[in-house]
Structure formats: C-alpha cells, structure tokens
Amino acid sequence: MFDFMPEQASHWAAQVDAINSFITNTAIFFTVLLTGLAILFAIKYRRKSENQKTAFITHNSALEILWTVIPTIIIIFTFYYGFVTYKEMRTPPVNALEINVDAYSWRWQFQHPNGKTDINDLVVPVGRPVRLIMTSHDVLHSLFIPAMRVKEDVRGEVYSYTWFHPIKLGTFPIFCAEYCGLLHSKMIAYLRVVTEEEYQDYILERHDETVDLPPAELGMRVYAQQGCRDCHSIDGSSGIGPALQGIFAEGSERIMDDNTLVKVDENYVRESILNPKAKIVKGYNPIMPSYEGQLTEKELAGIISYLKTIE
Ligand SMILES: [Cu+2]
C-alpha cells in the first residue's frame, strides 16, 4: 500500500518488502475494519430510551471460531514467510566473497581478500554473494545498508556476520545504526556495486597509485579519507578539534589543558595523531581517536607535509 522503501538492490529485497507490506497492510485493514465497526455499532445500537434493556447474549460459537481461526492463519503465514527469508539471510553461501569490516568511531574500514583496504568505500562486484565479517575497535556500531536490506550489530572482541547478493549496479549509502557518540551521524560509507572487471581493477589498484604522489598531496587525500576534516577545519574556522590552519607557522605554540606551553613541531603533531590523549589542547575535549596502526609512516609524513601547506 505504502511505498517508502529504498531501491531493491539485493536479491531478497523484494521478499523482505513483500512481507513488510503484508504485515503493514493487514494491520491497516483490521484497524480500519474494527475501529469502523466499533464506531458504527456504537451509533447503531446505542440506548434509544430510558427503559431499554441490553439483550442477554452469552456467546456466539460461529463468530468465536472465526475470530480465532482467521488471525491464526494470518500469523502462521506471517511466521512461515518471515522464517524462510530470515533463514536465508542467516545462511551465507560458501562461495561468498569475504570482506573484513572494521568499525571505528567514526569510520568504516573494509579489507578485501587480497589486502586492498579502503575507508568508507565498499566496492563489490554485481551478481556475486558478499559476506561481511565485522568487528568493532571501540564501541558498539551497527552496519546498515538499506538498499540491500541488511542491518547487523558490530561489536568488539567478537565477529558478527552479514551477507547479501547485489543484483544492481549503483552507489548506495551505508549507515551506522547504533548511536555511537559525537559523530555517529557522520559515520556514513558508500557501497559501490560495480562490474566484475571493475572490481578486479579496483582491488589491484592497492595503494600503488599513491606511491608516487608528492607527500603533501598524499597527505591531503589521507586527511580527507580518515575523517580529520570532520573535526579539524583547514580554513581557521572552529570545529570539534582545533583548526589546523597555520599549525606549522613560525614560532607556533599551543597551550595544553594543564597550562603548559608546547612548541609545535613534527613530533608534537605525530604524537597528536598517534596518541592524542598524551597532550590535550586547552579548551577541547579528549575525544580524538588514536590513529595508531591506522596510518603508514608514509601517510603520516604526508599529513605533516600537507599541514605545512595550509597557512
Ligand atoms: Cu557507529
């Protein structure tokens, strides 16, 4: 009856939508029917004179059987149909493409079987089942891909799984569906369903294309990919973290929350990125995530070169 659902881009999307609209439509049908009858009867059978007596009715077997049997059939049907689809959703095929998902506050990292890793960008080939093996490195997150009709909690210290079979090329949003702190609403990634050839090209790209980039350019990319930009402006405007414009200016100093003065140099910035809790800039909350193990030396050096260019 109502069509609010996103594009049906996985093979079970139509099934999921069918059961969903069956339940919604049945509920609407009976709500209208029963409320309508209640109002109608209240008017039709209202007391019409002072001494009118209520008829003495004990029960009506035919009616009682009917209102037991009909809902039972509807519920059994709903259960059966839901169960069949659910069972499929919990049973990934053995030949699925396996991708590791690492959730961090507040970004998604995807790793393909050949080691290709990407942030907030999940690329998969069309027409092949994909199984996601997921874990969180901090709080509880939840991977939600509406177009695929999958949603699964992502926890620390254990793996959780989900799988889907994309049937349409296109780009679809991936959300975090578990409130996970300040930038929860920015924890958005994209699922790109591409052809098999495009997928093969994509995973072979690796980091190769970035190898020859000048450090500052590599840094600029990493700065955007790693979400630094969400907290640190580069135009001097204030944000969740200090503006990093001019951080390497001559004689640049920062005041920490214990009122000590720190001279800004490469080591200070390196420590700020790898171990942000070591020194907290005065007036800010210690909420920056650590990037220890997340960045290669090259990328770190790149970020530092990049920060030097924004004056
Ligand atoms: Cu999250």
mmCIF file of N, CA, C and O and ligand atoms in Angstrom, residues 103-108 138-143 175-181 183-185 187, ligand 1:
data_model
loop_
_atom_site.group_PDB
_atom_site.id
_atom_site.type_symbol
_atom_site.label_atom_id
_atom_site.label_comp_id
_atom_site.label_asym_id
_atom_site.label_seq_id
_atom_site.Cartn_x
_atom_site.Cartn_y
_atom_site.Cartn_z
ATOM 1 N N ALA A 103 35.034 -1.484 12.333
ATOM 2 C CA ALA A 103 34.323 -0.256 12.695
ATOM 3 C C ALA A 103 35.126 0.500 13.734
ATOM 4 O O ALA A 103 35.644 -0.084 14.687
ATOM 5 N N TYR A 104 35.289 1.796 13.507
ATOM 6 C CA TYR A 104 35.948 2.688 14.461
ATOM 7 C C TYR A 104 35.016 3.865 14.689
ATOM 8 O O TYR A 104 34.214 4.195 13.823
ATOM 9 N N SER A 105 35.161 4.538 15.831
ATOM 10 C CA SER A 105 34.438 5.799 15.991
ATOM 11 C C SER A 105 35.229 6.839 15.206
ATOM 12 O O SER A 105 36.305 7.203 15.644
ATOM 13 N N TRP A 106 34.851 7.298 14.062
ATOM 14 C CA TRP A 106 33.597 7.106 13.417
ATOM 15 C C TRP A 106 33.860 6.881 11.941
ATOM 16 O O TRP A 106 33.649 7.770 11.123
ATOM 17 N N ARG A 107 34.325 5.705 11.623
ATOM 18 C CA ARG A 107 34.550 5.392 10.218
ATOM 19 C C ARG A 107 34.495 3.889 10.013
ATOM 20 O O ARG A 107 34.632 3.107 10.954
ATOM 21 N N TRP A 108 34.273 3.491 8.768
ATOM 22 C CA TRP A 108 34.234 2.087 8.400
ATOM 23 C C TRP A 108 35.468 1.769 7.575
ATOM 24 O O TRP A 108 35.820 2.504 6.667
ATOM 25 N N ASP A 138 36.095 -0.149 19.045
ATOM 26 C CA ASP A 138 35.750 0.615 20.251
ATOM 27 C C ASP A 138 34.329 0.268 20.686
ATOM 28 O O ASP A 138 34.103 -0.842 21.141
ATOM 29 N N VAL A 139 33.395 1.167 20.488
ATOM 30 C CA VAL A 139 32.044 0.936 20.996
ATOM 31 C C VAL A 139 31.198 0.124 20.010
ATOM 32 O O VAL A 139 31.659 -0.271 18.946
ATOM 33 N N LEU A 140 29.966 -0.115 20.401
ATOM 34 C CA LEU A 140 29.021 -0.843 19.556
ATOM 35 C C LEU A 140 28.605 0.015 18.358
ATOM 36 O O LEU A 140 28.205 1.162 18.517
ATOM 37 N N HIS A 141 28.735 -0.571 17.168
ATOM 38 C CA HIS A 141 28.228 0.076 15.959
ATOM 39 C C HIS A 141 27.254 -0.887 15.293
ATOM 40 O O HIS A 141 27.098 -2.023 15.734
ATOM 41 N N SER A 142 26.632 -0.446 14.213
ATOM 42 C CA SER A 142 25.721 -1.336 13.503
ATOM 43 C C SER A 142 25.755 -0.988 12.026
ATOM 44 O O SER A 142 25.533 0.155 11.649
ATOM 45 N N LEU A 143 26.076 -1.971 11.214
ATOM 46 C CA LEU A 143 26.189 -1.726 9.778
ATOM 47 C C LEU A 143 24.822 -1.878 9.128
ATOM 48 O O LEU A 143 24.192 -2.916 9.248
ATOM 49 N N PHE A 175 24.958 3.146 6.558
ATOM 50 C CA PHE A 175 24.867 3.941 7.776
ATOM 51 C C PHE A 175 25.321 3.138 8.985
ATOM 52 O O PHE A 175 25.327 1.922 8.958
ATOM 53 N N CYS A 176 25.659 3.882 10.047
ATOM 54 C CA CYS A 176 25.803 3.230 11.338
ATOM 55 C C CYS A 176 24.453 3.394 12.011
ATOM 56 O O CYS A 176 23.936 4.501 12.118
ATOM 57 N N ALA A 177 23.858 2.279 12.461
ATOM 58 C CA ALA A 177 22.511 2.337 13.020
ATOM 59 C C ALA A 177 22.503 2.160 14.536
ATOM 60 O O ALA A 177 21.526 1.718 15.113
ATOM 61 N N GLU A 178 23.630 2.469 15.160
ATOM 62 C CA GLU A 178 23.689 2.340 16.615
ATOM 63 C C GLU A 178 24.356 3.600 17.119
ATOM 64 O O GLU A 178 25.504 3.877 16.746
ATOM 65 N N TYR A 179 23.672 4.384 17.939
ATOM 66 C CA TYR A 179 24.237 5.652 18.369
ATOM 67 C C TYR A 179 25.582 5.412 19.053
ATOM 68 O O TYR A 179 25.666 4.728 20.060
ATOM 69 N N CYS A 180 26.660 5.978 18.450
ATOM 70 C CA CYS A 180 27.992 5.628 18.929
ATOM 71 C C CYS A 180 28.807 6.858 19.294
ATOM 72 O O CYS A 180 30.018 6.844 19.253
ATOM 73 N N GLY A 181 28.142 7.938 19.624
ATOM 74 C CA GLY A 181 28.871 9.110 20.095
ATOM 75 C C GLY A 181 28.737 10.306 19.180
ATOM 76 O O GLY A 181 27.940 10.323 18.246
ATOM 77 N N LEU A 183 30.085 11.869 16.579
ATOM 78 C CA LEU A 183 29.972 11.974 15.120
ATOM 79 C C LEU A 183 29.251 10.775 14.520
ATOM 80 O O LEU A 183 29.444 10.425 13.363
ATOM 81 N N HIS A 184 28.404 10.142 15.320
ATOM 82 C CA HIS A 184 27.625 8.994 14.851
ATOM 83 C C HIS A 184 26.951 9.286 13.504
ATOM 84 O O HIS A 184 26.993 8.489 12.573
ATOM 85 N N SER A 185 26.345 10.470 13.407
ATOM 86 C CA SER A 185 25.580 10.767 12.194
ATOM 87 C C SER A 185 26.476 10.973 10.979
ATOM 88 O O SER A 185 26.007 11.032 9.852
ATOM 89 N N MET A 187 28.983 8.882 10.376
ATOM 90 C CA MET A 187 29.623 7.587 10.136
ATOM 91 C C MET A 187 28.959 6.956 8.916
ATOM 92 O O MET A 187 28.297 5.922 9.007
HETATM 93 CU CU CU B 1 28.845 3.874 14.810
#
